[in-house]
CSV table of C-alpha atoms in Angstrom, one decimal:
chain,number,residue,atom,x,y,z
A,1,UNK,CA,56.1,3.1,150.0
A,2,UNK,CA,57.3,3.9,153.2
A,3,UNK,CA,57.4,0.8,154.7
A,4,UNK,CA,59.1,-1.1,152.3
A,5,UNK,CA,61.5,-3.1,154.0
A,6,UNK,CA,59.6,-3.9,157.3
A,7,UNK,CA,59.9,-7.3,158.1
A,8,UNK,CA,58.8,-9.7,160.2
A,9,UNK,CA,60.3,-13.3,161.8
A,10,UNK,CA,57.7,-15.7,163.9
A,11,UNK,CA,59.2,-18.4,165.8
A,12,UNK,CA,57.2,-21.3,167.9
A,13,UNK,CA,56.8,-21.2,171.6
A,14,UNK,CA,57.2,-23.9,173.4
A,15,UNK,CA,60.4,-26.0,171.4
A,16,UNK,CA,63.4,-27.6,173.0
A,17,UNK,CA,66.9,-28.1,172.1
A,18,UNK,CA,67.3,-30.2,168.9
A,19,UNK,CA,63.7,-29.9,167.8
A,20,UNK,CA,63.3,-28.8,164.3
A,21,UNK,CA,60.9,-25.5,164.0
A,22,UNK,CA,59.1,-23.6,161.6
A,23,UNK,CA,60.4,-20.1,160.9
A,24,UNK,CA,57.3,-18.0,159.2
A,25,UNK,CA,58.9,-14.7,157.6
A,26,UNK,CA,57.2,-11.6,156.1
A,27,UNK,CA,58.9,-8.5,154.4
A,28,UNK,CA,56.7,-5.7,153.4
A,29,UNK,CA,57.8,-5.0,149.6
A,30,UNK,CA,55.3,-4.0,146.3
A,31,UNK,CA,56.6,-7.1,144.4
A,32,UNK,CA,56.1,-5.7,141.3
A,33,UNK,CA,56.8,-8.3,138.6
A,34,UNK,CA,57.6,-6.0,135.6
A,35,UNK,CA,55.0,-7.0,133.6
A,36,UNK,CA,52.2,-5.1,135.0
A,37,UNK,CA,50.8,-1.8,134.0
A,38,UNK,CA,49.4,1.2,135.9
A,39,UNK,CA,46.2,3.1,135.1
A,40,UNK,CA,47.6,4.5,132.5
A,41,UNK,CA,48.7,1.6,130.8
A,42,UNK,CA,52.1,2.8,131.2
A,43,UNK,CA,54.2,-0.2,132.3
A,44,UNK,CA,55.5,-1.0,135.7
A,45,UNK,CA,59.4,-1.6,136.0
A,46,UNK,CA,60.5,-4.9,138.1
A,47,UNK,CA,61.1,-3.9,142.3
A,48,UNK,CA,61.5,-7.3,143.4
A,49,UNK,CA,62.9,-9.2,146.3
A,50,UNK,CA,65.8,-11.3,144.9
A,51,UNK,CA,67.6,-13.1,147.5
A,52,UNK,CA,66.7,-13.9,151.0
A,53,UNK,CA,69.6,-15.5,153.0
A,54,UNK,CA,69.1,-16.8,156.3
A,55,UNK,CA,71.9,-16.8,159.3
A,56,UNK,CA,72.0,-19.0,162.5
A,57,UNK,CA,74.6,-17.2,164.7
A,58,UNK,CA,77.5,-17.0,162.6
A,59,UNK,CA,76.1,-19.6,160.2
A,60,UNK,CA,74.9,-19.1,157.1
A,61,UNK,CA,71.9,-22.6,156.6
A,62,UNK,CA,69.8,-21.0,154.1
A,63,UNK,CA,69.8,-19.0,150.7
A,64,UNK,CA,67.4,-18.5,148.7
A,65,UNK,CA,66.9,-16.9,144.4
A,66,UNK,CA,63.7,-15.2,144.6
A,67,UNK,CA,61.8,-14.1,141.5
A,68,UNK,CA,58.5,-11.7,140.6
A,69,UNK,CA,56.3,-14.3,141.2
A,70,UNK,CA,56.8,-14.5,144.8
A,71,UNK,CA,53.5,-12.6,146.0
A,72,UNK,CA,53.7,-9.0,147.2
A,73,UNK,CA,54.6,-8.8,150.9
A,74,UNK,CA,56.8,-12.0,150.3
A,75,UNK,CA,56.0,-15.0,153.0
A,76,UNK,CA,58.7,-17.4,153.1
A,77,UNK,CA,58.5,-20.0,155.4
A,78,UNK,CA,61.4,-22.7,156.2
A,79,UNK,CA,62.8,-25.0,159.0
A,80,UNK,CA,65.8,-25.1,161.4
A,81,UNK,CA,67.2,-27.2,163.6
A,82,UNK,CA,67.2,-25.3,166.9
A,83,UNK,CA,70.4,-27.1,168.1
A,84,UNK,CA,71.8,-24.0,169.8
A,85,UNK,CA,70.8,-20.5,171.2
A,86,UNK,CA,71.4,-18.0,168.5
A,87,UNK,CA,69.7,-15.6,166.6
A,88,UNK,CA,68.1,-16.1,163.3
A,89,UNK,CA,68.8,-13.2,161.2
A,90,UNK,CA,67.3,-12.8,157.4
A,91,UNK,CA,68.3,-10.6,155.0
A,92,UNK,CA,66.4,-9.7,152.6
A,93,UNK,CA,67.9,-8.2,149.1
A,94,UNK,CA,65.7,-6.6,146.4
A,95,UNK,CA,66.1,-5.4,142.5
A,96,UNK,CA,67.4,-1.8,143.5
A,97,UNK,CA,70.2,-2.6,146.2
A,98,UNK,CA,68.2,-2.2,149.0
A,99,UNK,CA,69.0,-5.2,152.0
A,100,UNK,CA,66.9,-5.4,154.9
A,101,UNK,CA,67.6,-7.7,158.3
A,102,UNK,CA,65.5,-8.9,160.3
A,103,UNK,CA,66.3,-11.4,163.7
A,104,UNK,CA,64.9,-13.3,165.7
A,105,UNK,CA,66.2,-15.1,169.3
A,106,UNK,CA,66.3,-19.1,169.2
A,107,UNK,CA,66.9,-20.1,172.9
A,108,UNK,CA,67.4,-23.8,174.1
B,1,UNK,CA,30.4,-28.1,133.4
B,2,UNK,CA,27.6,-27.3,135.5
B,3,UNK,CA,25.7,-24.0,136.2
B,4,UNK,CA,28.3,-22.8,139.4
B,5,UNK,CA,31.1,-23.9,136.3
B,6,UNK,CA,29.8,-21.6,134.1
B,7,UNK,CA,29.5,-18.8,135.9
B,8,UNK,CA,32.5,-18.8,137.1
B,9,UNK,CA,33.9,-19.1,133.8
B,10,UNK,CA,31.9,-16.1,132.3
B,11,UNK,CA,32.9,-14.2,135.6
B,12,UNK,CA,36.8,-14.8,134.7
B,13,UNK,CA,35.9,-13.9,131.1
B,14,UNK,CA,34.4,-10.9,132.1
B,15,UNK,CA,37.6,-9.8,134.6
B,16,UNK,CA,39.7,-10.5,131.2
B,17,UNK,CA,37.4,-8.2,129.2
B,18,UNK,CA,37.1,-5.6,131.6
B,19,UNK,CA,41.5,-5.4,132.6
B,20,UNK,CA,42.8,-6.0,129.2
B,21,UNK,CA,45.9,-4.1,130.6
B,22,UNK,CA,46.1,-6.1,133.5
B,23,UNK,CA,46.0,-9.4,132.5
B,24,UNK,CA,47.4,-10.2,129.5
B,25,UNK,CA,47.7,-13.6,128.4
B,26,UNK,CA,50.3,-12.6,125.7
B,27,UNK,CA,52.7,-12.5,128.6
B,28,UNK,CA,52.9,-16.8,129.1
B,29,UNK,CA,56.1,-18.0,128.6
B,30,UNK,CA,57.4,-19.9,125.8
B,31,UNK,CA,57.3,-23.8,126.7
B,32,UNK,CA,61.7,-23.9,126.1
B,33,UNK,CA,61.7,-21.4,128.9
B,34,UNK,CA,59.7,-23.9,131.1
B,35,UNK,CA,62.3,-26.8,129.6
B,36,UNK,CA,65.7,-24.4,129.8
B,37,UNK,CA,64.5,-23.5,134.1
B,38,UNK,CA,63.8,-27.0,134.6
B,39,UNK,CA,67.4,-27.9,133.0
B,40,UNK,CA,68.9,-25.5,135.1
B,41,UNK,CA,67.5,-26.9,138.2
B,42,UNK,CA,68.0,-30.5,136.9
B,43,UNK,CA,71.6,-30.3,135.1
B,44,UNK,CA,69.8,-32.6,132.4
B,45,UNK,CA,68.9,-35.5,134.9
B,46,UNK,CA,65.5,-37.2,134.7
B,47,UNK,CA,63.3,-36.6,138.0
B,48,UNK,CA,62.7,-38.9,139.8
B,49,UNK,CA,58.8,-39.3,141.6
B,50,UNK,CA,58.2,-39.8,144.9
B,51,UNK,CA,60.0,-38.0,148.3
B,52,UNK,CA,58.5,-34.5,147.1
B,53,UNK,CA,54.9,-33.3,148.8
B,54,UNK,CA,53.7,-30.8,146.9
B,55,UNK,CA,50.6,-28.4,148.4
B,56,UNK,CA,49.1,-26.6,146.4
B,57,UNK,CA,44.8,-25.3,146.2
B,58,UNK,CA,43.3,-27.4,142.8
B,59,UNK,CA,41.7,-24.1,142.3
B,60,UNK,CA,43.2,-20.2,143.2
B,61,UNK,CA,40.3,-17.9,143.5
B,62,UNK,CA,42.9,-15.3,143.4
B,63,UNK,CA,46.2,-15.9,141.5
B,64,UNK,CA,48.1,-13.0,143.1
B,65,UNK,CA,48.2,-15.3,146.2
B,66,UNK,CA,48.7,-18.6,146.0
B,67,UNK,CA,49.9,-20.8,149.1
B,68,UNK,CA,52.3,-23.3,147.8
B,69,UNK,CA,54.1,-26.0,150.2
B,70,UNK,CA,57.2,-28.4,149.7
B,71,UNK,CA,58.2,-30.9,151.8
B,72,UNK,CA,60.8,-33.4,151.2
B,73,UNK,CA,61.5,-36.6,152.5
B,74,UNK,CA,65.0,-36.5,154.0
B,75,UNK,CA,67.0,-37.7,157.4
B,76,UNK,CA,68.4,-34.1,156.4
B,77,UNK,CA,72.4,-35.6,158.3
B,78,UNK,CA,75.7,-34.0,156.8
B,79,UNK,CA,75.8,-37.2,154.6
B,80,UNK,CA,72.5,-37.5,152.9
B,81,UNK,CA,70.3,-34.1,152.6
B,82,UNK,CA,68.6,-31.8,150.1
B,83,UNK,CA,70.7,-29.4,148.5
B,84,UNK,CA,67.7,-27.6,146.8
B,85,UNK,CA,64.0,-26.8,146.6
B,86,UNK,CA,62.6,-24.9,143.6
B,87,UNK,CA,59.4,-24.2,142.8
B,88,UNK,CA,58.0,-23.6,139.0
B,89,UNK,CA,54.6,-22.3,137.2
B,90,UNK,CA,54.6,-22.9,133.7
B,91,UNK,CA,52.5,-20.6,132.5
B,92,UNK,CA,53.4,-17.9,134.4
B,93,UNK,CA,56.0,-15.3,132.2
B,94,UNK,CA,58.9,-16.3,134.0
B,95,UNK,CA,58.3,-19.9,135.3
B,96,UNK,CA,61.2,-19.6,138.3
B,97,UNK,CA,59.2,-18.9,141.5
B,98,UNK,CA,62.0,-19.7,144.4
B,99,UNK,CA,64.8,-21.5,144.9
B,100,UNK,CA,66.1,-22.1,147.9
B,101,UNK,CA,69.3,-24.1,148.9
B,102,UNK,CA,69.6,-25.9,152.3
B,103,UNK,CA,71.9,-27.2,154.5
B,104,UNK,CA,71.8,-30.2,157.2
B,105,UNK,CA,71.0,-27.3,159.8
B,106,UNK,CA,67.6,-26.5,158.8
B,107,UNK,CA,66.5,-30.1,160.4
B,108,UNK,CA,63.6,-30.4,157.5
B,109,UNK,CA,63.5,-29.6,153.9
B,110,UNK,CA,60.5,-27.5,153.5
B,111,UNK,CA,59.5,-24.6,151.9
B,112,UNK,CA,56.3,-22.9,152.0
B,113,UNK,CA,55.3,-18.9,150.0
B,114,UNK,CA,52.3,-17.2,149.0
B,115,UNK,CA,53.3,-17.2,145.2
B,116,UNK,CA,51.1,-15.2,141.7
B,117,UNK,CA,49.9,-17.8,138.9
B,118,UNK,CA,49.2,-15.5,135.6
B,119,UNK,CA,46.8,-18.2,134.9
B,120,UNK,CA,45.8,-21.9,135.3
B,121,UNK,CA,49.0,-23.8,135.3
B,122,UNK,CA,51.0,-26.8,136.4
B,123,UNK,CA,52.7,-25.8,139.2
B,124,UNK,CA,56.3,-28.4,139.6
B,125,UNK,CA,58.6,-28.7,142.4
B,126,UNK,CA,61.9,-29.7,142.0
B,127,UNK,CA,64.0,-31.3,144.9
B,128,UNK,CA,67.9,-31.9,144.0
B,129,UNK,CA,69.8,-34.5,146.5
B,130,UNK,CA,73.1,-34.3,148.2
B,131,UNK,CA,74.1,-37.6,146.3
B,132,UNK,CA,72.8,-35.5,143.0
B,133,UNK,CA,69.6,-37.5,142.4
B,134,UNK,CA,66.3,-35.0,141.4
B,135,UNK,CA,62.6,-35.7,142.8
B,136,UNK,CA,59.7,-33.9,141.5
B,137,UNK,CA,55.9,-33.3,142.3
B,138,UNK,CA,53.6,-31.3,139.8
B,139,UNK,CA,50.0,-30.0,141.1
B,140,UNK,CA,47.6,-28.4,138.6
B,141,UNK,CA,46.3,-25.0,139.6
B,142,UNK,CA,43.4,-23.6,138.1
B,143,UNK,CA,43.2,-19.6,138.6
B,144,UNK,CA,40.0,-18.0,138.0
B,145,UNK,CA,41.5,-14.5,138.2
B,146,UNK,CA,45.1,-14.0,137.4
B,147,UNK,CA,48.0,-12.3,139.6
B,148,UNK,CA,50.1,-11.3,136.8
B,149,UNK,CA,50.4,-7.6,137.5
């Protein structure tokens, strides 16, 4: 899957310096649990997000275990103080190695 | 149960019939799995009710995406905030969803996914304190087809 990996971070509009806002996150990833099969009723290994960890400049607020059971295309969606003008950056880890990054500008 | 009950009941039956391979109800985990992940979120401490917000549907038309919320009640300061936030489904094969942990800079303790139910299940949130105390909600969520695979 080619696009495996691409991820997304939406932030308000409209927020001002110590508000708390809503940070909505997508990462395009098959999320395959490990106990599915495939047509041929062959079974399906485990690919998997399993940590996300989120950064606020040089901060790191947020970590997170994530399992199978998180729905393919993972949405997570947390809070932050927006008490400075930094980037949000998540990183995204998954069952092979793989990390993917993703930011986003807070400015206040 | 009334007629729209039934239906959808033979219509789930008849999804179950048709994907043997992909929905399997053989895969539920055992009820000491649900007791050793709550254990491992609790260290042993009873839960406490109230603080915890739990969203959940009351019924998942599709189980492969289920939109679950978790908000806690917190001032969220350096000396009194949430430490964690996990989400469990019993019935699902491994009942740990998410767990996130938090820090006074994330303002609000909330978490919100699109998570799979294998089938209709309690869904529990767990909410561990920086003083050590444990909250918990618990929604039922009944699945009429599952997102196991």
């Amino acid at each position: 899957m080619a696009e495996t990996g691409k991820a997304l971070i939406k932030l308000p509009a409209g927020y001002k310096k110590g508000d708390v806002i809503q940070a909505q996150t997508i990462c395009i990833h098959p999320q395959d649990t490990g106990y599915g099969k495939d047509k041929e009723g062959k079974p399906i290994p485990a690919f998997h997000v399993t940590s996300v960890e989120v950064w606020y400049g040089e901060k790191k607020i947020s970590d997170m275990e994530v399992h199978g059971a998180i729905s393919k295309d993972p949405y997570i969606s947390f809070k932050v103080r927006a008490s400075h003008s930094a980037p949000l950056k998540v990183v995204w880890k998954d069952t092979k190695g793989n990390v993917f990054e993703q930011s986003a500008e807070i400015k206040v | 149960m009334n007629r729209r009950e039934v239906l959808i009941a033979a219509a789930a039956l008849g999804a179950v019939a048709a994907a043997p391979g992909l929905l399997s109800f053989a895969h539920a985990a055992e009820p000491d799995k649900v007791a050793e992940a709550i254990a491992a979120v609790t260290g042993g401490k009873t839960a406490q009710q109230g603080r915890v917000t739990l969203t959940a549907p009351a019924i998942a038309e599709n189980g492969a995406v289920v939109p679950v919320s978790v908000e806690v009640a917190s001032p969220m300061t350096e000396g009194d905030y949430v430490k964690s936030i996990t989400i469990l489904a019993d019935k699902n094969p491994q009942p740990r969803v998410i767990s996130v942990n938090l820090t006074p800079d994330n303002g609000a303790a909330y978490l919100s996914v699109r998570m799979r139910l294998g089938e209709t299940s309690p869904v529990r949130a767990y909410a561990v304190m920086s003083d050590g105390s444990v909250y918990a909600a618990e929604k039922s969520v009944k699945v009429t087809i599952g997102g196991c695979g």
